Amino acid sequence: MKLTDMNEVGFFEGTEKLLEIWFENDFDGNDSDLRNIPRRELDGLLEIVNAEIVSTTRNEHIDSYVLSESSMFISKDRFIIKTCGITKLLNAVQPIIKLAKHYGRMNKVHNFFYSRRIYLRPDEQVGVHKSFRDEVKYLNKIIPDGSAYVLGQQESEQWYLFTMDNASKGIEKDDVTLEILMSDLDEEAMTHFSKMKYETSEEVVMNTGISRIIPGALNDGILFDPIGYSLNGLHKESYYTIHVTPQPMCSYVSFETNIRKKNYSQLVNRVLSVFKPGSFIITLFSNKNAPCGIATQALERVCATGYECDDQHHKLLKNYSLSYAHFVKKV
Amino acid sequence: MKLTDMNEVGFFEGTEKLLEIWFENDFDGNDSDLRNIPRRELDGLLEIVNAEIVSTTRNEHIDSYVLSESSMFISKDRFIIKTCGITKLLNAVQPIIKLAKHYGRMNKVHNFFYSRRIYLRPDEQVGVHKSFRDEVKYLNKIIPDGSAYVLGQQESEQWYLFTMDNASKGIEKDDVTLEILMSDLDEEAMTHFSKMKYETSEEVVMNTGISRIIPGALNDGILFDPIGYSLNGLHKESYYTIHVTPQPMCSYVSFETNIRKKNYSQLVNRVLSVFKPGSFIITLFSNKNAPCGIATQALERVCATGYECDDQHHKLLKNYSLSYAHFVKKV
């Protein structure tokens, strides 16, 4: 296929649904580990969601999976799954809880986060995913002590969260999640994420500047045919993941990591210099033990060169602080 | 009337609607001044809204009116009117624009702000005031280049704004508006705002600590029978206004001022020490020439002793920055 215009590929909903569940163990013994869930069960789980595993790698802390639609990271007590398109991610919640109990010997949900940006085309979503209200109604039945939050003023830039944080005793170790959700990306920068330009993910990593974002990471990426790109990276206990939808009509790039840093300015600017968005949202979760301190102040210290922040929202949860900021290119 | 319980007075919607319109003059000559609008026209204007003037005072910069339901401040080029209860404030917009042109010789709306907190009982409001959506629809017809904003995450604590700021060239002089909207007030503190306790507004000002909020102000207040209190104060080019609904079932106190300060911490704490709210919202508008700098940073510097901020929202408008913060008493 030869593309003269990347828009020929058509519309794709790059916006991901993100589920992060922390488990704990009331059973006797020390053999509890979510990574004991067998591969055939993970394949079955993803079938329910409408995604499949396309590549996998691991280190001693995390099993990493690149999916046909985004990513999955499994560690001892944390299950992360992120899917884009019109996948039905919430159908996986109850099966994950069952698998965690049966194979992982983790019988208790310790913390729960479901979040997403507003979709570009909500009407094309399936079932409860058409509206956040319905997603919350569905989740309330499974996680009765959850709370829903809407952050961001402008409707087209809103970000939704459902969490049980207010009801639980929190995660003791330091924990951070940083997301950069980028829109209206530079068309020239997007041409890199295409089979017309490169053969392999390694070429993409080396030629775009992705290799400099978190140096020394163990990378596992897929360059889709004809366009589109997904990458998972592992670095000790940290993961990062990048997903690129390059079509100008719906261009979208997400970056997510749990890497602990005192100051995220340099990391954010390295990401922006690769993808060159017209606008983006940053969301930052941090708990009290995180090296960056509370999210409000951590985000305050982020200076995104060439951009200005036109909307910020900070929310103090029981054990976490949460910050949302929307940036636009300076004119 | 002897009250054993202030709730006997019944429910009152203390939540105000606030309108601030800045005008400019394309006419020849220098005789333009909104204070030239005659009193009989102001009385007629307030009849449309369902309020009336109960007391008035002035200095060289501002004419101040205490209304049966809140306050009005008129200066050369700025018209502020704030009304509570089930008043129909938006009915006044077109008449004010006409009066400004005819008597004030100000033919152009230079900037426009309409804001309010969410009502305690929206269904009891009249006409377009039942919903912010309808208010915006109504205002869009009069102010075609306006934008609507919703700040605050929790539905019961939301704050609404309609402004033409994004479309206009802004107010050149330094300008700030600070509001503190207090709920769930200390019942003991509220007993001061009653005819059972004091005869006059002066006694209230002296005995509650209000006199220390902005020392040296020219005060004009009304103590309602049996309970309730309104105060307007003038200090050079600054005004402040306080409205108290003491009934425990719907207790609400608002404080508003345009006083210019580098740091609002002391002022905020003086207000809190008088009224002792269980929770409150601060909203701060500032333009680029304001001594406190951009509202985000100005609000960041506010340390409200005994309270914690659980929700902050910052919005950069074209010529103004706007900050919202929700505080609750520390447990």
PDB file of N, CA, C and O in Angstrom, chain A residues 166-209:
ATOM      1  N   ASN A 166     -10.584   7.073  47.697  1.00  0.00           N
ATOM      2  CA  ASN A 166     -11.147   7.697  48.886  1.00  0.00           C
ATOM      3  C   ASN A 166     -11.555   6.693  49.949  1.00  0.00           C
ATOM      4  O   ASN A 166     -11.689   7.038  51.115  1.00  0.00           O
ATOM      5  N   ALA A 167     -11.768   5.468  49.512  1.00  0.00           N
ATOM      6  CA  ALA A 167     -12.292   4.478  50.450  1.00  0.00           C
ATOM      7  C   ALA A 167     -11.224   3.528  50.963  1.00  0.00           C
ATOM      8  O   ALA A 167     -11.446   2.822  51.926  1.00  0.00           O
ATOM      9  N   SER A 168     -10.068   3.488  50.353  1.00  0.00           N
ATOM     10  CA  SER A 168      -9.084   2.470  50.723  1.00  0.00           C
ATOM     11  C   SER A 168      -7.959   3.093  51.524  1.00  0.00           C
ATOM     12  O   SER A 168      -7.846   4.299  51.648  1.00  0.00           O
ATOM     13  N   LYS A 169      -7.100   2.241  52.054  1.00  0.00           N
ATOM     14  CA  LYS A 169      -6.052   2.792  52.915  1.00  0.00           C
ATOM     15  C   LYS A 169      -4.799   3.193  52.129  1.00  0.00           C
ATOM     16  O   LYS A 169      -3.838   3.668  52.713  1.00  0.00           O
ATOM     17  N   GLY A 170      -4.833   3.017  50.808  1.00  0.00           N
ATOM     18  CA  GLY A 170      -3.742   3.551  50.005  1.00  0.00           C
ATOM     19  C   GLY A 170      -2.585   2.603  49.837  1.00  0.00           C
ATOM     20  O   GLY A 170      -2.454   1.605  50.527  1.00  0.00           O
ATOM     21  N   ILE A 171      -1.736   2.938  48.888  1.00  0.00           N
ATOM     22  CA  ILE A 171      -0.576   2.126  48.569  1.00  0.00           C
ATOM     23  C   ILE A 171       0.589   2.701  49.359  1.00  0.00           C
ATOM     24  O   ILE A 171       0.857   3.893  49.313  1.00  0.00           O
ATOM     25  N   GLU A 172       1.256   1.829  50.116  1.00  0.00           N
ATOM     26  CA  GLU A 172       2.296   2.308  51.022  1.00  0.00           C
ATOM     27  C   GLU A 172       3.537   2.797  50.286  1.00  0.00           C
ATOM     28  O   GLU A 172       4.091   3.825  50.600  1.00  0.00           O
ATOM     29  N   LYS A 173       3.976   2.000  49.268  1.00  0.00           N
ATOM     30  CA  LYS A 173       5.199   2.414  48.584  1.00  0.00           C
ATOM     31  C   LYS A 173       4.932   3.646  47.726  1.00  0.00           C
ATOM     32  O   LYS A 173       3.773   3.968  47.445  1.00  0.00           O
ATOM     33  N   ASP A 174       6.016   4.321  47.351  1.00  0.00           N
ATOM     34  CA  ASP A 174       5.845   5.508  46.520  1.00  0.00           C
ATOM     35  C   ASP A 174       5.264   5.108  45.181  1.00  0.00           C
ATOM     36  O   ASP A 174       5.636   4.080  44.608  1.00  0.00           O
ATOM     37  N   ASP A 175       4.330   5.871  44.699  1.00  0.00           N
ATOM     38  CA  ASP A 175       3.661   5.522  43.454  1.00  0.00           C
ATOM     39  C   ASP A 175       3.315   6.792  42.691  1.00  0.00           C
ATOM     40  O   ASP A 175       2.796   7.752  43.255  1.00  0.00           O
ATOM     41  N   VAL A 176       3.623   6.767  41.406  1.00  0.00           N
ATOM     42  CA  VAL A 176       3.361   7.903  40.520  1.00  0.00           C
ATOM     43  C   VAL A 176       2.854   7.364  39.197  1.00  0.00           C
ATOM     44  O   VAL A 176       3.322   6.324  38.742  1.00  0.00           O
ATOM     45  N   THR A 177       1.897   8.016  38.583  1.00  0.00           N
ATOM     46  CA  THR A 177       1.592   7.760  37.179  1.00  0.00           C
ATOM     47  C   THR A 177       1.535   9.090  36.461  1.00  0.00           C
ATOM     48  O   THR A 177       0.815  10.001  36.871  1.00  0.00           O
ATOM     49  N   LEU A 178       2.333   9.202  35.413  1.00  0.00           N
ATOM     50  CA  LEU A 178       2.335  10.402  34.574  1.00  0.00           C
ATOM     51  C   LEU A 178       1.825  10.021  33.198  1.00  0.00           C
ATOM     52  O   LEU A 178       2.294   9.052  32.609  1.00  0.00           O
ATOM     53  N   GLU A 179       0.866  10.782  32.703  1.00  0.00           N
ATOM     54  CA  GLU A 179       0.409  10.581  31.328  1.00  0.00           C
ATOM     55  C   GLU A 179       0.541  11.889  30.559  1.00  0.00           C
ATOM     56  O   GLU A 179       0.253  12.957  31.111  1.00  0.00           O
ATOM     57  N   ILE A 180       0.941  11.798  29.310  1.00  0.00           N
ATOM     58  CA  ILE A 180       0.925  12.962  28.408  1.00  0.00           C
ATOM     59  C   ILE A 180       0.092  12.546  27.207  1.00  0.00           C
ATOM     60  O   ILE A 180       0.455  11.615  26.488  1.00  0.00           O
ATOM     61  N   LEU A 181      -1.055  13.186  27.047  1.00  0.00           N
ATOM     62  CA  LEU A 181      -2.000  12.802  25.986  1.00  0.00           C
ATOM     63  C   LEU A 181      -2.011  13.921  24.958  1.00  0.00           C
ATOM     64  O   LEU A 181      -2.512  15.015  25.204  1.00  0.00           O
ATOM     65  N   MET A 182      -1.405  13.631  23.793  1.00  0.00           N
ATOM     66  CA  MET A 182      -1.102  14.680  22.818  1.00  0.00           C
ATOM     67  C   MET A 182      -2.037  14.656  21.614  1.00  0.00           C
ATOM     68  O   MET A 182      -2.338  13.594  21.084  1.00  0.00           O
ATOM     69  N   SER A 183      -2.446  15.836  21.179  1.00  0.00           N
ATOM     70  CA  SER A 183      -3.358  15.967  20.042  1.00  0.00           C
ATOM     71  C   SER A 183      -2.747  16.889  18.994  1.00  0.00           C
ATOM     72  O   SER A 183      -1.795  17.614  19.281  1.00  0.00           O
ATOM     73  N   ASP A 184      -3.344  16.864  17.796  1.00  0.00           N
ATOM     74  CA  ASP A 184      -3.005  17.805  16.740  1.00  0.00           C
ATOM     75  C   ASP A 184      -1.492  17.825  16.532  1.00  0.00           C
ATOM     76  O   ASP A 184      -0.836  18.854  16.645  1.00  0.00           O
ATOM     77  N   LEU A 185      -0.954  16.635  16.184  1.00  0.00           N
ATOM     78  CA  LEU A 185       0.507  16.498  16.143  1.00  0.00           C
ATOM     79  C   LEU A 185       1.084  16.993  14.829  1.00  0.00           C
ATOM     80  O   LEU A 185       0.411  16.992  13.786  1.00  0.00           O
ATOM     81  N   ASP A 186       2.329  17.362  14.888  1.00  0.00           N
ATOM     82  CA  ASP A 186       3.061  17.854  13.727  1.00  0.00           C
ATOM     83  C   ASP A 186       3.090  16.779  12.636  1.00  0.00           C
ATOM     84  O   ASP A 186       3.520  15.644  12.882  1.00  0.00           O
ATOM     85  N   GLU A 187       2.636  17.108  11.441  1.00  0.00           N
ATOM     86  CA  GLU A 187       2.516  16.091  10.385  1.00  0.00           C
ATOM     87  C   GLU A 187       3.863  15.517   9.972  1.00  0.00           C
ATOM     88  O   GLU A 187       3.981  14.326   9.692  1.00  0.00           O
ATOM     89  N   GLU A 188       4.869  16.352   9.954  1.00  0.00           N
ATOM     90  CA  GLU A 188       6.215  15.892   9.609  1.00  0.00           C
ATOM     91  C   GLU A 188       6.707  14.876  10.659  1.00  0.00           C
ATOM     92  O   GLU A 188       7.228  13.809  10.312  1.00  0.00           O
ATOM     93  N   ALA A 189       6.505  15.208  11.936  1.00  0.00           N
ATOM     94  CA  ALA A 189       6.932  14.288  13.014  1.00  0.00           C
ATOM     95  C   ALA A 189       6.200  12.955  12.895  1.00  0.00           C
ATOM     96  O   ALA A 189       6.773  11.887  13.174  1.00  0.00           O
ATOM     97  N   MET A 190       4.957  12.981  12.452  1.00  0.00           N
ATOM     98  CA  MET A 190       4.146  11.759  12.372  1.00  0.00           C
ATOM     99  C   MET A 190       4.564  10.824  11.243  1.00  0.00           C
ATOM    100  O   MET A 190       4.275   9.624  11.287  1.00  0.00           O
ATOM    101  N   THR A 191       5.251  11.361  10.224  1.00  0.00           N
ATOM    102  CA  THR A 191       5.655  10.497   9.095  1.00  0.00           C
ATOM    103  C   THR A 191       6.633   9.403   9.530  1.00  0.00           C
ATOM    104  O   THR A 191       6.818   8.410   8.828  1.00  0.00           O
ATOM    105  N   HIS A 192       7.269   9.585  10.717  1.00  0.00           N
ATOM    106  CA  HIS A 192       8.193   8.560  11.217  1.00  0.00           C
ATOM    107  C   HIS A 192       7.488   7.273  11.634  1.00  0.00           C
ATOM    108  O   HIS A 192       8.107   6.217  11.703  1.00  0.00           O
ATOM    109  N   PHE A 193       6.186   7.373  11.917  1.00  0.00           N
ATOM    110  CA  PHE A 193       5.498   6.218  12.508  1.00  0.00           C
ATOM    111  C   PHE A 193       4.727   5.459  11.437  1.00  0.00           C
ATOM    112  O   PHE A 193       3.522   5.286  11.506  1.00  0.00           O
ATOM    113  N   SER A 194       5.501   5.015  10.436  1.00  0.00           N
ATOM    114  CA  SER A 194       4.923   4.431   9.236  1.00  0.00           C
ATOM    115  C   SER A 194       5.880   3.406   8.645  1.00  0.00           C
ATOM    116  O   SER A 194       7.098   3.592   8.662  1.00  0.00           O
ATOM    117  N   LYS A 195       5.320   2.338   8.128  1.00  0.00           N
ATOM    118  CA  LYS A 195       6.117   1.303   7.451  1.00  0.00           C
ATOM    119  C   LYS A 195       6.763   1.837   6.174  1.00  0.00           C
ATOM    120  O   LYS A 195       7.698   1.234   5.655  1.00  0.00           O
ATOM    121  N   MET A 196       6.224   2.933   5.642  1.00  0.00           N
ATOM    122  CA  MET A 196       6.849   3.535   4.458  1.00  0.00           C
ATOM    123  C   MET A 196       8.221   4.108   4.800  1.00  0.00           C
ATOM    124  O   MET A 196       9.083   4.235   3.950  1.00  0.00           O
ATOM    125  N   LYS A 197       8.397   4.481   6.068  1.00  0.00           N
ATOM    126  CA  LYS A 197       9.653   5.140   6.455  1.00  0.00           C
ATOM    127  C   LYS A 197      10.637   4.140   7.078  1.00  0.00           C
ATOM    128  O   LYS A 197      11.817   4.151   6.762  1.00  0.00           O
ATOM    129  N   TYR A 198      10.165   3.307   7.987  1.00  0.00           N
ATOM    130  CA  TYR A 198      11.056   2.369   8.685  1.00  0.00           C
ATOM    131  C   TYR A 198      10.499   0.955   8.623  1.00  0.00           C
ATOM    132  O   TYR A 198       9.301   0.740   8.481  1.00  0.00           O
ATOM    133  N   GLU A 199      11.422  -0.009   8.792  1.00  0.00           N
ATOM    134  CA  GLU A 199      11.037  -1.420   8.810  1.00  0.00           C
ATOM    135  C   GLU A 199      10.710  -1.900  10.226  1.00  0.00           C
ATOM    136  O   GLU A 199       9.793  -2.681  10.420  1.00  0.00           O
ATOM    137  N   THR A 200      11.501  -1.401  11.203  1.00  0.00           N
ATOM    138  CA  THR A 200      11.420  -1.982  12.554  1.00  0.00           C
ATOM    139  C   THR A 200      11.193  -0.906  13.615  1.00  0.00           C
ATOM    140  O   THR A 200      11.477   0.273  13.404  1.00  0.00           O
ATOM    141  N   SER A 201      10.744  -1.367  14.769  1.00  0.00           N
ATOM    142  CA  SER A 201      10.570  -0.486  15.923  1.00  0.00           C
ATOM    143  C   SER A 201      11.912   0.102  16.366  1.00  0.00           C
ATOM    144  O   SER A 201      11.984   1.262  16.790  1.00  0.00           O
ATOM    145  N   GLU A 202      12.991  -0.700  16.272  1.00  0.00           N
ATOM    146  CA  GLU A 202      14.312  -0.226  16.697  1.00  0.00           C
ATOM    147  C   GLU A 202      14.721   1.021  15.911  1.00  0.00           C
ATOM    148  O   GLU A 202      15.278   1.967  16.458  1.00  0.00           O
ATOM    149  N   GLU A 203      14.424   1.006  14.588  1.00  0.00           N
ATOM    150  CA  GLU A 203      14.751   2.178  13.762  1.00  0.00           C
ATOM    151  C   GLU A 203      13.980   3.402  14.236  1.00  0.00           C
ATOM    152  O   GLU A 203      14.513   4.511  14.284  1.00  0.00           O
ATOM    153  N   VAL A 204      12.703   3.182  14.577  1.00  0.00           N
ATOM    154  CA  VAL A 204      11.878   4.291  15.064  1.00  0.00           C
ATOM    155  C   VAL A 204      12.479   4.864  16.339  1.00  0.00           C
ATOM    156  O   VAL A 204      12.675   6.075  16.479  1.00  0.00           O
ATOM    157  N   VAL A 205      12.802   3.960  17.285  1.00  0.00           N
ATOM    158  CA  VAL A 205      13.350   4.384  18.577  1.00  0.00           C
ATOM    159  C   VAL A 205      14.628   5.202  18.375  1.00  0.00           C
ATOM    160  O   VAL A 205      14.814   6.248  18.998  1.00  0.00           O
ATOM    161  N   MET A 206      15.499   4.753  17.473  1.00  0.00           N
ATOM    162  CA  MET A 206      16.785   5.419  17.274  1.00  0.00           C
ATOM    163  C   MET A 206      16.648   6.742  16.526  1.00  0.00           C
ATOM    164  O   MET A 206      17.358   7.698  16.822  1.00  0.00           O
ATOM    165  N   ASN A 207      15.744   6.800  15.551  1.00  0.00           N
ATOM    166  CA  ASN A 207      15.707   7.966  14.659  1.00  0.00           C
ATOM    167  C   ASN A 207      14.777   9.095  15.098  1.00  0.00           C
ATOM    168  O   ASN A 207      14.853  10.196  14.567  1.00  0.00           O
ATOM    169  N   THR A 208      13.898   8.817  16.051  1.00  0.00           N
ATOM    170  CA  THR A 208      12.928   9.848  16.429  1.00  0.00           C
ATOM    171  C   THR A 208      13.311  10.577  17.712  1.00  0.00           C
ATOM    172  O   THR A 208      12.725  11.617  18.024  1.00  0.00           O
ATOM    173  N   GLY A 209      14.244  10.016  18.469  1.00  0.00           N
ATOM    174  CA  GLY A 209      14.566  10.612  19.774  1.00  0.00           C
ATOM    175  C   GLY A 209      13.883   9.891  20.926  1.00  0.00           C
ATOM    176  O   GLY A 209      14.075  10.246  22.088  1.00  0.00           O
TER     177      GLY A 209
END
